[in-house]
């Protein structure tokens, strides 16, 4: 005869008078025990909870969801614990599925996952409408929560994926709450775990749209002209990048460029490599001065001084608070997207490199057990990463190191992978590596700039530029190319005739793509 399990519902609440009864009405008769942990309600939440249970506990809120859930779990006495939130509910169909699950659950199951559904209609920060989440836990395993937000259970239990679908029906989103939790951790000097490191909450300058800004290659190596000149003139980055250009970078909500060197004072240059780049560790502060929010390390110089210098770079960027993408301690980290949650949107940034198209390149690709860059000469892994990010994000940016140096025409692999990236789910493609500007193309409504060229890299007079896009919950709103020029180790924005000249060159290269006098691209 099948043994019917017993279940304790554990819920943490604060000011949930509008939602609590709806939730408990939908699940109370399935549960054997109801445990409500209040973290400081000032409304009728506890009064409503008392209609259903006398097991109501107070817990002082410390900005840590894991701590509150651990406290709630400690009060449970039944065989299993159902972790609930007040903004959830079960409809009648899923109540019946839950009842059958309770009657027939096998004893070896430690965790039951249930579908979290209907999120897109209720102002959440997620773009997926249905995903499996762990919701029912065997109590005797003494499960422990970790992470102050986006909390998760520690252990490797036996997991069963059920058919129960929980409706997520919030009356507001939680962006300010999540930002406050991140800010509290920062103020207390706590580091984010690896799990949370690739997710960043950010506030936009505008509530209507988000501005993304992109530039190409930079170089901070003091042995080369651009940084040497800055250091000779007191170390002010404004001597290398014009102040109005820095102002433009700082005014973007998210600014990204290509970090084409290692930060380290260790390692040895790659033997027989013509150019090898390494910057002093303290020069990473220039990124903050410039308003940079994220860098790509997927290039052919991040590994110039070997594995140790690359690992130093990762640690130095983390210490400065600059997210990186396209390299890591292993393939999992190198290929992982970085996500920004901003204006209720989740934006994914992915970076990879095709360059050094050899079986044994100088710039090592990351493996399961060794550090390196995210290589995409074979694009299968990159396309999988983009497709997965598309499922989890509102907007996907691919920043890719590709093309042939100093060649205006796009090469065969750029032409092959660009439409593949669009098909996989990219919403914007930014290219670099050729050192010069290349054309703009629109592929099925997705803008691609094949190369932004050097941004601030050497003393050579060179046309360059930035791409500025605005996005909203409806998608891409504008795409603008901002003409710039690198001359005598200094990069500036162009105006007047020189601006018009560079825009004319972009029109010539870009064929049928229409670009107006301010650099805005007419989207089809």
Short mmCIF file of C-alpha atoms in Angstrom, two decimals:
data_model
loop_
_atom_site.label_atom_id
_atom_site.label_comp_id
_atom_site.label_asym_id
_atom_site.label_seq_id
_atom_site.Cartn_x
_atom_site.Cartn_y
_atom_site.Cartn_z
CA UNK A 1 0.00 0.00 0.00
CA UNK A 2 1.33 3.43 -0.97
CA UNK A 3 2.28 5.74 1.90
CA UNK A 4 0.92 9.28 1.55
CA UNK A 5 3.56 11.79 2.51
CA UNK A 6 2.97 14.63 4.96
CA UNK A 7 3.88 18.20 4.02
CA UNK A 8 4.72 21.38 5.93
CA UNK A 9 4.17 24.60 4.00
CA UNK A 10 6.87 27.15 4.87
CA UNK A 11 6.43 30.74 3.75
CA UNK A 12 8.20 34.01 4.51
CA UNK A 13 6.02 37.12 4.27
CA UNK A 14 6.06 40.87 4.65
CA UNK A 15 3.06 43.11 3.91
CA UNK A 16 1.23 40.51 1.85
CA UNK A 17 -2.36 41.32 2.86
CA UNK A 18 -3.44 41.58 -0.79
CA UNK A 19 -2.09 38.18 -1.82
CA UNK A 20 -1.79 35.85 1.16
CA UNK A 21 -5.37 34.55 1.35
CA UNK A 22 -5.42 33.73 -2.37
CA UNK A 23 -2.28 31.66 -2.00
CA UNK A 24 -3.33 29.81 1.15
CA UNK A 25 -6.84 29.15 -0.15
CA UNK A 26 -5.29 27.31 -3.08
CA UNK A 27 -2.94 25.04 -1.08
CA UNK A 28 -3.97 24.86 2.59
CA UNK A 29 -6.12 21.72 2.29
CA UNK A 30 -3.23 19.84 0.61
CA UNK A 31 -0.83 20.67 3.43
CA UNK A 32 -0.57 19.03 6.83
CA UNK A 33 1.08 22.01 8.51
CA UNK A 34 1.27 25.74 7.70
CA UNK A 35 4.27 27.75 8.91
CA UNK A 36 4.29 31.50 8.29
CA UNK A 37 7.43 33.53 9.07
CA UNK A 38 6.78 37.27 9.15
CA UNK A 39 9.75 39.56 8.51
CA UNK A 40 8.20 42.85 9.62
CA UNK A 41 4.69 43.34 8.24
CA UNK A 42 2.93 46.59 9.05
CA UNK A 43 -0.39 45.66 7.42
CA UNK A 44 -2.92 42.86 8.11
CA UNK A 45 -0.68 40.01 6.94
CA UNK A 46 -0.38 38.28 10.32
CA UNK A 47 -4.11 38.69 11.01
CA UNK A 48 -4.91 36.96 7.72
CA UNK A 49 -2.35 34.22 8.35
CA UNK A 50 -3.97 33.51 11.74
CA UNK A 51 -7.15 32.37 9.94
CA UNK A 52 -5.20 29.42 8.59
CA UNK A 53 -2.61 28.53 11.24
CA UNK A 54 -1.33 29.35 14.71
CA UNK A 55 2.26 28.64 13.67
CA UNK A 56 3.24 32.22 12.93
CA UNK A 57 6.77 33.32 13.77
CA UNK A 58 8.58 36.65 13.72
CA UNK A 59 11.99 36.95 12.09
CA UNK A 60 13.99 40.16 12.00
CA UNK A 61 14.70 41.00 8.36
CA UNK A 62 18.45 41.25 7.62
CA UNK A 63 18.28 41.51 3.83
CA UNK A 64 18.91 37.80 3.37
CA UNK A 65 16.20 35.53 1.92
CA UNK A 66 18.24 32.41 2.54
CA UNK A 67 18.46 33.16 6.27
CA UNK A 68 14.71 33.68 6.48
CA UNK A 69 13.95 30.47 4.60
CA UNK A 70 16.36 28.51 6.78
CA UNK A 71 14.49 29.79 9.85
CA UNK A 72 11.15 28.79 8.35
CA UNK A 73 12.43 25.32 7.44
CA UNK A 74 13.68 24.83 11.00
CA UNK A 75 10.08 25.04 12.26
CA UNK A 76 8.73 22.29 10.00
CA UNK A 77 7.78 18.91 11.50
CA UNK A 78 6.31 16.97 8.56
CA UNK A 79 8.14 14.61 6.18
CA UNK A 80 8.37 17.12 3.34
CA UNK A 81 8.54 20.90 3.16
CA UNK A 82 6.74 22.92 0.51
CA UNK A 83 8.45 26.30 0.01
CA UNK A 84 5.77 28.80 -0.96
CA UNK A 85 5.51 32.52 -1.64
CA UNK A 86 2.43 34.68 -1.15
CA UNK A 87 2.30 35.72 -4.82
CA UNK A 88 1.83 32.12 -5.97
CA UNK A 89 -1.36 30.12 -6.47
CA UNK A 90 -2.53 26.75 -7.75
CA UNK A 91 -5.50 26.45 -10.08
CA UNK A 92 -7.87 23.50 -9.71
CA UNK A 93 -6.14 21.36 -12.32
CA UNK A 94 -2.77 21.68 -10.60
CA UNK A 95 -4.29 21.20 -7.15
CA UNK A 96 -5.41 17.78 -8.34
CA UNK A 97 -1.97 17.00 -9.81
CA UNK A 98 -0.40 18.01 -6.47
CA UNK A 99 -2.80 15.73 -4.55
CA UNK A 100 -1.87 12.75 -6.74
CA UNK A 101 1.81 13.58 -6.29
CA UNK A 102 1.33 13.56 -2.52
CA UNK A 103 -0.36 10.16 -2.66
CA UNK A 104 2.22 8.49 -4.93
CA UNK A 105 5.62 10.10 -4.35
CA UNK A 106 8.40 7.49 -4.17
CA UNK A 107 10.34 7.50 -0.88
CA UNK A 108 13.75 7.92 -2.53
CA UNK A 109 12.80 11.35 -3.94
CA UNK A 110 14.47 14.21 -2.03
CA UNK A 111 13.36 17.20 -4.09
CA UNK A 112 10.36 17.69 -6.35
CA UNK A 113 10.55 20.39 -8.99
CA UNK A 114 7.42 22.17 -10.15
CA UNK A 115 6.79 24.55 -13.02
CA UNK A 116 6.80 28.25 -12.27
CA UNK A 117 4.41 29.77 -14.78
CA UNK A 118 2.60 32.84 -16.07
CA UNK A 119 5.36 35.29 -15.18
CA UNK A 120 5.29 37.49 -18.27
CA UNK A 121 1.86 38.93 -17.47
CA UNK A 122 2.70 40.16 -13.99
CA UNK A 123 5.65 42.55 -14.16
CA UNK A 124 8.44 40.19 -13.14
CA UNK A 125 12.08 40.70 -14.13
CA UNK A 126 12.17 37.34 -15.90
CA UNK A 127 11.44 36.89 -19.58
CA UNK A 128 10.67 33.18 -19.44
CA UNK A 129 7.05 32.19 -18.91
CA UNK A 130 7.57 28.67 -17.54
CA UNK A 131 10.53 27.01 -15.83
CA UNK A 132 11.13 24.15 -13.39
CA UNK A 133 12.03 25.17 -9.84
CA UNK A 134 12.67 23.09 -6.71
CA UNK A 135 9.61 23.48 -4.46
CA UNK A 136 9.10 20.33 -2.33
CA UNK A 137 11.92 19.08 -0.08
CA UNK A 138 12.37 16.03 2.14
CA UNK A 139 12.79 17.50 5.62
CA UNK A 140 15.10 14.82 7.03
CA UNK A 141 17.79 15.88 4.59
CA UNK A 142 18.10 19.13 6.60
CA UNK A 143 18.28 21.26 3.50
CA UNK A 144 20.04 24.59 3.92
CA UNK A 145 19.44 27.72 1.85
CA UNK A 146 22.29 29.96 0.66
CA UNK A 147 22.53 33.37 -1.09
CA UNK A 148 20.82 36.52 0.25
CA UNK A 149 18.76 36.83 -2.98
CA UNK A 150 17.85 34.33 -5.70
CA UNK A 151 18.36 31.87 -2.86
CA UNK A 152 19.08 28.21 -3.57
CA UNK A 153 19.26 24.91 -1.70
CA UNK A 154 22.62 23.29 -0.97
CA UNK A 155 23.13 19.49 -1.53
CA UNK A 156 22.91 17.10 -4.46
CA UNK A 157 19.65 15.24 -3.83
CA UNK A 158 17.50 12.86 -5.89
CA UNK A 159 15.25 15.17 -7.91
CA UNK A 160 11.90 14.47 -9.54
CA UNK A 161 10.44 16.83 -12.16
CA UNK A 162 6.69 16.91 -11.58
CA UNK A 163 3.86 18.22 -13.75
CA UNK A 164 2.59 20.66 -11.11
CA UNK A 165 2.45 24.22 -12.45
CA UNK A 166 2.41 27.06 -9.91
CA UNK A 167 0.97 30.34 -11.11
CA UNK A 168 3.18 33.32 -10.25
CA UNK A 169 0.79 36.25 -9.79
CA UNK A 170 2.63 39.19 -8.14
CA UNK A 171 1.11 42.62 -7.79
CA UNK A 172 4.48 44.32 -8.43
CA UNK A 173 8.05 43.50 -9.46
CA UNK A 174 10.98 43.25 -7.08
CA UNK A 175 13.76 45.19 -8.81
CA UNK A 176 14.23 47.71 -5.98
CA UNK A 177 14.27 44.96 -3.37
CA UNK A 178 16.93 43.02 -5.29
CA UNK A 179 19.03 46.14 -5.84
CA UNK A 180 18.86 46.86 -2.12
CA UNK A 181 20.08 43.35 -1.32
CA UNK A 182 23.06 43.73 -3.66
CA UNK A 183 23.84 47.16 -2.19
CA UNK A 184 23.73 45.79 1.35
CA UNK A 185 26.21 43.05 0.47
CA UNK A 186 28.55 45.60 -1.09
CA UNK A 187 28.34 47.95 1.91
CA UNK A 188 29.21 45.06 4.24
CA UNK A 189 32.21 44.08 2.13
CA UNK A 190 30.70 40.73 1.15
CA UNK A 191 31.60 39.15 -2.19
CA UNK A 192 29.01 37.66 -4.47
CA UNK A 193 29.22 33.93 -4.96
CA UNK A 194 30.17 32.52 -8.35
CA UNK A 195 26.51 31.73 -8.96
CA UNK A 196 25.45 35.37 -8.61
CA UNK A 197 28.58 36.88 -10.11
CA UNK A 198 27.25 36.85 -13.68
CA UNK A 199 23.98 38.61 -12.79
CA UNK A 200 24.11 42.36 -12.18
CA UNK A 201 21.31 44.69 -11.18
CA UNK A 202 21.58 48.24 -12.51
CA UNK A 203 19.43 51.35 -12.56
CA UNK A 204 18.87 53.13 -15.87
CA UNK A 205 19.01 56.87 -16.39
CA UNK A 206 15.57 56.68 -18.02
CA UNK A 207 12.51 54.67 -17.09
CA UNK A 208 11.52 54.47 -20.76
CA UNK A 209 14.59 52.85 -22.31
CA UNK A 210 18.08 51.47 -21.72
CA UNK A 211 21.15 52.83 -23.53
CA UNK A 212 23.93 50.43 -24.54
CA UNK A 213 27.24 51.78 -25.86
CA UNK A 214 30.03 49.80 -27.54
CA UNK A 215 33.60 50.57 -28.56
CA UNK A 216 36.39 48.46 -30.02
CA UNK A 217 39.93 47.60 -28.94
CA UNK A 218 41.78 49.37 -26.12
CA UNK A 219 45.38 48.94 -24.86
CA UNK A 220 46.78 49.89 -21.45
CA UNK A 221 50.27 48.37 -21.88
CA UNK A 222 52.75 51.07 -20.72
CA UNK A 223 55.34 49.83 -23.22
CA UNK A 224 53.18 51.00 -26.13
CA UNK A 225 52.52 54.51 -27.29
CA UNK A 226 48.99 55.31 -26.12
CA UNK A 227 49.47 54.44 -22.45
CA UNK A 228 53.07 55.62 -22.41
CA UNK A 229 51.92 59.08 -23.49
CA UNK A 230 49.21 59.20 -20.82
CA UNK A 231 51.72 58.24 -18.14
CA UNK A 232 54.19 60.83 -19.40
CA UNK A 233 51.49 63.48 -18.96
CA UNK A 234 50.55 62.67 -15.38
CA UNK A 235 48.41 59.58 -15.87
CA UNK A 236 45.10 61.33 -16.63
CA UNK A 237 43.12 59.16 -19.07
CA UNK A 238 41.64 62.40 -20.44
CA UNK A 239 44.97 62.92 -22.18
CA UNK A 240 44.28 59.81 -24.23
CA UNK A 241 40.50 59.88 -24.64
CA UNK A 242 38.83 63.23 -25.07
CA UNK A 243 36.72 64.36 -22.07
CA UNK A 244 33.55 64.76 -24.15
CA UNK A 245 34.02 61.20 -25.40
CA UNK A 246 34.48 59.95 -21.84
CA UNK A 247 31.31 61.84 -20.93
CA UNK A 248 29.43 59.97 -23.66
CA UNK A 249 30.75 56.67 -22.30
CA UNK A 250 29.79 57.54 -18.73
CA UNK A 251 26.27 58.57 -19.75
CA UNK A 252 25.42 55.13 -21.14
CA UNK A 253 23.53 52.71 -18.94
CA UNK A 254 25.86 49.88 -20.00
CA UNK A 255 29.17 50.55 -21.76
CA UNK A 256 31.23 47.69 -23.25
CA UNK A 257 34.56 47.43 -25.07
CA UNK A 258 37.30 44.94 -25.90
CA UNK A 259 40.07 44.57 -23.27
CA UNK A 260 42.90 43.44 -25.61
CA UNK A 261 45.61 42.63 -23.03
CA UNK A 262 46.28 41.03 -19.65
CA UNK A 263 46.41 42.78 -16.25
CA UNK A 264 49.37 41.32 -14.38
CA UNK A 265 52.97 41.73 -13.28
CA UNK A 266 53.58 38.02 -13.75
CA UNK A 267 54.04 35.61 -16.63
CA UNK A 268 56.28 35.57 -19.69
CA UNK A 269 55.45 36.70 -23.22
CA UNK A 270 54.34 34.01 -25.63
CA UNK A 271 57.45 32.85 -27.52
CA UNK A 272 57.73 34.05 -31.12
CA UNK A 273 54.52 36.07 -30.94
CA UNK A 274 55.11 39.43 -32.64
CA UNK A 275 53.02 41.55 -30.29
CA UNK A 276 52.32 40.71 -26.65
CA UNK A 277 50.40 43.02 -24.33
CA UNK A 278 50.34 43.27 -20.54
CA UNK A 279 49.18 46.19 -18.38
CA UNK A 280 49.98 47.12 -14.81
CA UNK A 281 47.32 45.81 -12.40
CA UNK A 282 46.45 49.30 -11.12
CA UNK A 283 45.61 50.50 -14.64
CA UNK A 284 42.30 48.63 -14.40
CA UNK A 285 40.98 51.74 -12.60
CA UNK A 286 40.97 53.53 -15.96
CA UNK A 287 37.99 51.39 -16.97
CA UNK A 288 36.00 52.86 -14.10
CA UNK A 289 37.17 56.37 -15.00
CA UNK A 290 35.95 55.81 -18.55
CA UNK A 291 32.53 54.57 -17.46
CA UNK A 292 33.06 50.99 -18.67
CA UNK A 293 30.54 48.51 -17.27
CA UNK A 294 31.67 45.26 -18.91
CA UNK A 295 34.65 44.10 -20.99
CA UNK A 296 35.24 41.34 -23.49
CA UNK A 297 38.29 39.16 -22.94
CA UNK A 298 37.55 36.96 -25.96
CA UNK A 299 40.49 38.09 -28.08
CA UNK A 300 43.94 36.98 -29.20
CA UNK A 301 45.92 38.93 -26.58
CA UNK A 302 44.27 38.10 -23.24
CA UNK A 303 46.60 35.06 -22.96
CA UNK A 304 49.78 36.81 -24.17
CA UNK A 305 51.57 36.28 -20.84
CA UNK A 306 50.21 32.83 -20.17
CA UNK A 307 47.75 31.19 -17.84
CA UNK A 308 48.83 32.98 -14.66
CA UNK A 309 48.49 36.44 -16.20
CA UNK A 310 45.04 35.56 -17.50
CA UNK A 311 43.98 34.38 -14.05
CA UNK A 312 45.40 37.59 -12.58
CA UNK A 313 43.31 39.55 -15.08
CA UNK A 314 40.12 37.82 -13.97
CA UNK A 315 40.83 38.54 -10.31
CA UNK A 316 41.85 42.14 -10.94
CA UNK A 317 38.71 42.88 -12.96
CA UNK A 318 36.56 41.29 -10.26
CA UNK A 319 38.25 43.38 -7.57
CA UNK A 320 37.57 46.54 -9.57
CA UNK A 321 33.92 45.54 -9.99
CA UNK A 322 34.14 45.18 -13.78
CA UNK A 323 32.29 42.15 -15.20
CA UNK A 324 34.09 40.27 -17.95
CA UNK A 325 32.86 37.87 -20.58
CA UNK A 326 34.59 35.58 -23.08
CA UNK A 327 37.31 34.14 -20.82
CA UNK A 328 37.40 32.28 -17.54
CA UNK A 329 38.96 29.71 -15.25
CA UNK A 330 37.35 26.98 -17.36
CA UNK A 331 35.09 26.59 -20.37
CA UNK A 332 31.93 26.91 -18.30
CA UNK A 333 32.93 30.35 -17.06
CA UNK A 334 34.47 31.50 -20.34
CA UNK A 335 31.34 30.69 -22.34
CA UNK A 336 28.84 31.92 -19.74
CA UNK A 337 26.83 35.04 -20.55
CA UNK A 338 26.84 38.02 -18.23
CA UNK A 339 23.36 39.32 -17.44
CA UNK A 340 22.24 42.81 -16.48
CA UNK A 341 18.80 43.32 -14.97
CA UNK A 342 17.74 46.88 -15.73
CA UNK A 343 14.34 48.55 -16.26
CA UNK A 344 12.61 45.18 -15.71
CA UNK A 345 14.61 43.71 -18.61
CA UNK A 346 17.25 41.00 -18.52
CA UNK A 347 20.03 41.68 -21.05
CA UNK A 348 22.58 38.98 -21.92
CA UNK A 349 26.14 39.69 -23.09
CA UNK A 350 28.10 36.90 -24.78
CA UNK A 351 31.62 37.12 -26.21
CA UNK A 352 33.74 34.70 -28.21
CA UNK A 353 36.72 34.71 -30.58
CA UNK A 354 37.45 33.06 -33.91
CA UNK A 355 40.98 34.41 -34.16
CA UNK A 356 44.13 32.27 -34.42
CA UNK A 357 42.30 29.74 -36.53
CA UNK A 358 44.75 26.96 -35.70
CA UNK A 359 44.62 23.56 -34.05
CA UNK A 360 47.03 24.76 -31.36
CA UNK A 361 46.64 28.55 -31.04
CA UNK A 362 48.82 30.78 -28.87
CA UNK A 363 45.69 32.03 -27.14
CA UNK A 364 44.43 28.94 -25.41
CA UNK A 365 40.78 28.06 -25.47
CA UNK A 366 39.28 27.30 -22.08
CA UNK A 367 38.60 23.63 -21.34
CA UNK A 368 36.67 21.82 -18.63
CA UNK A 369 39.73 21.99 -16.38
CA UNK A 370 41.91 24.85 -17.65
CA UNK A 371 41.56 28.61 -18.12
CA UNK A 372 41.39 30.35 -21.47
CA UNK A 373 39.10 32.19 -23.85
CA UNK A 374 35.80 31.17 -25.42
CA UNK A 375 36.78 30.04 -28.90
CA UNK A 376 34.22 29.87 -31.72
CA UNK A 377 36.07 28.90 -34.91
CA UNK A 378 33.71 25.96 -34.67
CA UNK A 379 30.57 27.88 -33.86
CA UNK A 380 28.40 25.08 -32.43
CA UNK A 381 29.03 25.88 -28.76
CA UNK A 382 28.55 29.62 -29.36
CA UNK A 383 25.21 29.06 -31.11
CA UNK A 384 24.04 26.86 -28.23
CA UNK A 385 25.05 29.54 -25.73
CA UNK A 386 23.17 32.23 -27.66
CA UNK A 387 20.06 30.06 -27.97
CA UNK A 388 20.05 29.32 -24.24
CA UNK A 389 20.56 32.99 -23.37
CA UNK A 390 17.67 33.90 -25.66
CA UNK A 391 15.37 31.64 -23.66
CA UNK A 392 16.41 33.36 -20.43
CA UNK A 393 16.72 37.00 -21.54
CA UNK A 394 14.84 39.85 -23.15
CA UNK A 395 17.77 40.99 -25.32
CA UNK A 396 20.96 39.17 -26.36
CA UNK A 397 24.17 40.98 -27.34
CA UNK A 398 26.96 39.03 -29.04
CA UNK A 399 30.36 40.77 -29.00
CA UNK A 400 32.61 38.73 -31.27
CA UNK A 401 36.33 38.82 -32.17
CA UNK A 402 36.51 37.91 -35.85
CA UNK A 403 37.58 39.01 -39.34
CA UNK A 404 40.91 39.69 -41.02
CA UNK A 405 43.25 42.40 -39.77
CA UNK A 406 43.32 45.63 -41.81
CA UNK A 407 40.91 44.21 -44.38
CA UNK A 408 37.79 46.25 -45.08
CA UNK A 409 35.89 43.34 -46.62
CA UNK A 410 34.30 40.86 -44.26
CA UNK A 411 35.76 37.37 -44.56
CA UNK A 412 34.08 34.03 -45.15
CA UNK A 413 33.69 33.07 -41.49
CA UNK A 414 32.17 36.43 -40.53
CA UNK A 415 29.73 36.03 -43.41
CA UNK A 416 28.94 32.47 -42.30
CA UNK A 417 28.50 33.03 -38.58
CA UNK A 418 26.58 36.33 -38.61
CA UNK A 419 23.32 34.82 -39.94
CA UNK A 420 23.83 31.76 -37.72
CA UNK A 421 24.04 34.02 -34.67
CA UNK A 422 20.84 35.78 -35.72
CA UNK A 423 19.08 32.46 -36.20
CA UNK A 424 20.29 31.32 -32.77
CA UNK A 425 18.73 34.36 -31.13
CA UNK A 426 21.16 37.30 -31.15
CA UNK A 427 19.43 40.70 -31.08
CA UNK A 428 22.62 42.72 -31.69
CA UNK A 429 26.05 41.71 -33.02
CA UNK A 430 29.15 43.83 -32.35
CA UNK A 431 32.41 42.82 -34.05
CA UNK A 432 36.04 43.68 -33.48
CA UNK A 433 39.62 42.54 -34.28
CA UNK A 434 40.30 43.84 -37.84
CA UNK A 435 41.65 47.15 -36.33
CA UNK A 436 39.63 49.13 -38.88
CA UNK A 437 35.96 49.85 -39.45
CA UNK A 438 33.87 47.37 -41.41
CA UNK A 439 30.35 47.50 -42.75
CA UNK A 440 26.96 47.53 -41.03
CA UNK A 441 24.36 44.98 -42.10
CA UNK A 442 20.78 44.25 -41.07
CA UNK A 443 20.00 40.52 -41.00
CA UNK A 444 16.33 39.68 -40.41
CA UNK A 445 15.93 42.88 -38.43
CA UNK A 446 19.10 42.37 -36.36
CA UNK A 447 21.86 44.99 -36.79
CA UNK A 448 25.45 43.80 -37.21
CA UNK A 449 28.54 45.98 -37.25
CA UNK A 450 31.34 43.69 -38.36
CA UNK A 451 34.17 45.74 -36.86
CA UNK A 452 34.38 48.84 -34.69
CA UNK A 453 38.13 48.98 -35.24
CA UNK A 454 40.72 50.18 -32.76
CA UNK A 455 39.22 52.55 -30.23
CA UNK A 456 42.34 53.63 -28.35
CA UNK A 457 45.19 51.37 -29.29
CA UNK A 458 48.18 53.04 -30.98
CA UNK A 459 49.53 56.25 -32.50
CA UNK A 460 48.32 55.50 -36.02
CA UNK A 461 45.77 57.98 -37.46
CA UNK A 462 42.62 55.90 -37.76
CA UNK A 463 38.88 56.32 -38.21
CA UNK A 464 36.95 54.53 -35.50
CA UNK A 465 33.63 54.90 -33.74
CA UNK A 466 31.13 53.69 -31.20
CA UNK A 467 27.72 52.07 -31.53
CA UNK A 468 24.94 53.40 -29.35
CA UNK A 469 21.66 51.53 -29.15
CA UNK A 470 18.52 52.09 -27.12
CA UNK A 471 16.20 49.27 -26.17
CA UNK A 472 12.89 49.03 -24.37
CA UNK A 473 10.57 46.20 -23.43
CA UNK A 474 9.40 46.24 -27.06
CA UNK A 475 12.95 45.59 -28.30
CA UNK A 476 15.52 47.63 -30.21
CA UNK A 477 14.49 51.27 -30.56
CA UNK A 478 17.53 52.86 -32.23
CA UNK A 479 21.00 52.03 -33.55
CA UNK A 480 23.48 54.88 -33.99
CA UNK A 481 27.05 54.88 -35.24
CA UNK A 482 29.09 57.67 -33.58
CA UNK A 483 32.17 58.61 -35.67
CA UNK A 484 35.46 59.02 -33.79
CA UNK A 485 39.11 59.26 -34.73
CA UNK A 486 42.37 58.07 -33.19
CA UNK A 487 45.22 60.53 -33.88
CA UNK A 488 48.54 60.97 -32.07
CA UNK A 489 47.59 58.56 -29.27
CA UNK A 490 44.29 60.33 -28.58
CA UNK A 491 40.72 59.40 -29.53
CA UNK A 492 38.04 62.04 -30.01
CA UNK A 493 34.49 62.29 -31.34
CA UNK A 494 34.21 63.85 -34.76
CA UNK A 495 32.03 66.77 -35.81
CA UNK A 496 31.38 68.71 -38.98
CA UNK A 497 33.04 67.67 -42.22
CA UNK A 498 35.12 64.89 -40.65
CA UNK A 499 32.03 63.34 -39.08
CA UNK A 500 30.24 63.50 -42.43
CA UNK A 501 33.24 61.95 -44.18
CA UNK A 502 33.34 58.93 -41.85
CA UNK A 503 29.58 58.46 -42.10
CA UNK A 504 29.97 58.56 -45.88
CA UNK A 505 32.56 55.79 -45.66
CA UNK A 506 30.22 53.69 -43.54
CA UNK A 507 27.43 54.21 -46.11
CA UNK A 508 29.76 53.18 -48.93
CA UNK A 509 30.82 50.00 -47.14
CA UNK A 510 27.32 49.14 -45.94
CA UNK A 511 25.56 49.08 -49.30
CA UNK A 512 21.80 49.36 -48.95
CA UNK A 513 21.85 50.20 -45.24
CA UNK A 514 20.53 53.73 -44.74
CA UNK A 515 22.50 55.91 -42.29
CA UNK A 516 21.37 59.49 -41.64
CA UNK A 517 23.51 62.56 -40.99
CA UNK A 518 23.61 61.83 -37.23
CA UNK A 519 24.66 58.23 -37.70
CA UNK A 520 21.27 56.65 -37.02
CA UNK A 521 20.59 53.50 -39.00
CA UNK A 522 17.12 53.19 -40.51
CA UNK A 523 15.79 49.86 -39.29
CA UNK A 524 13.48 47.96 -41.65
#
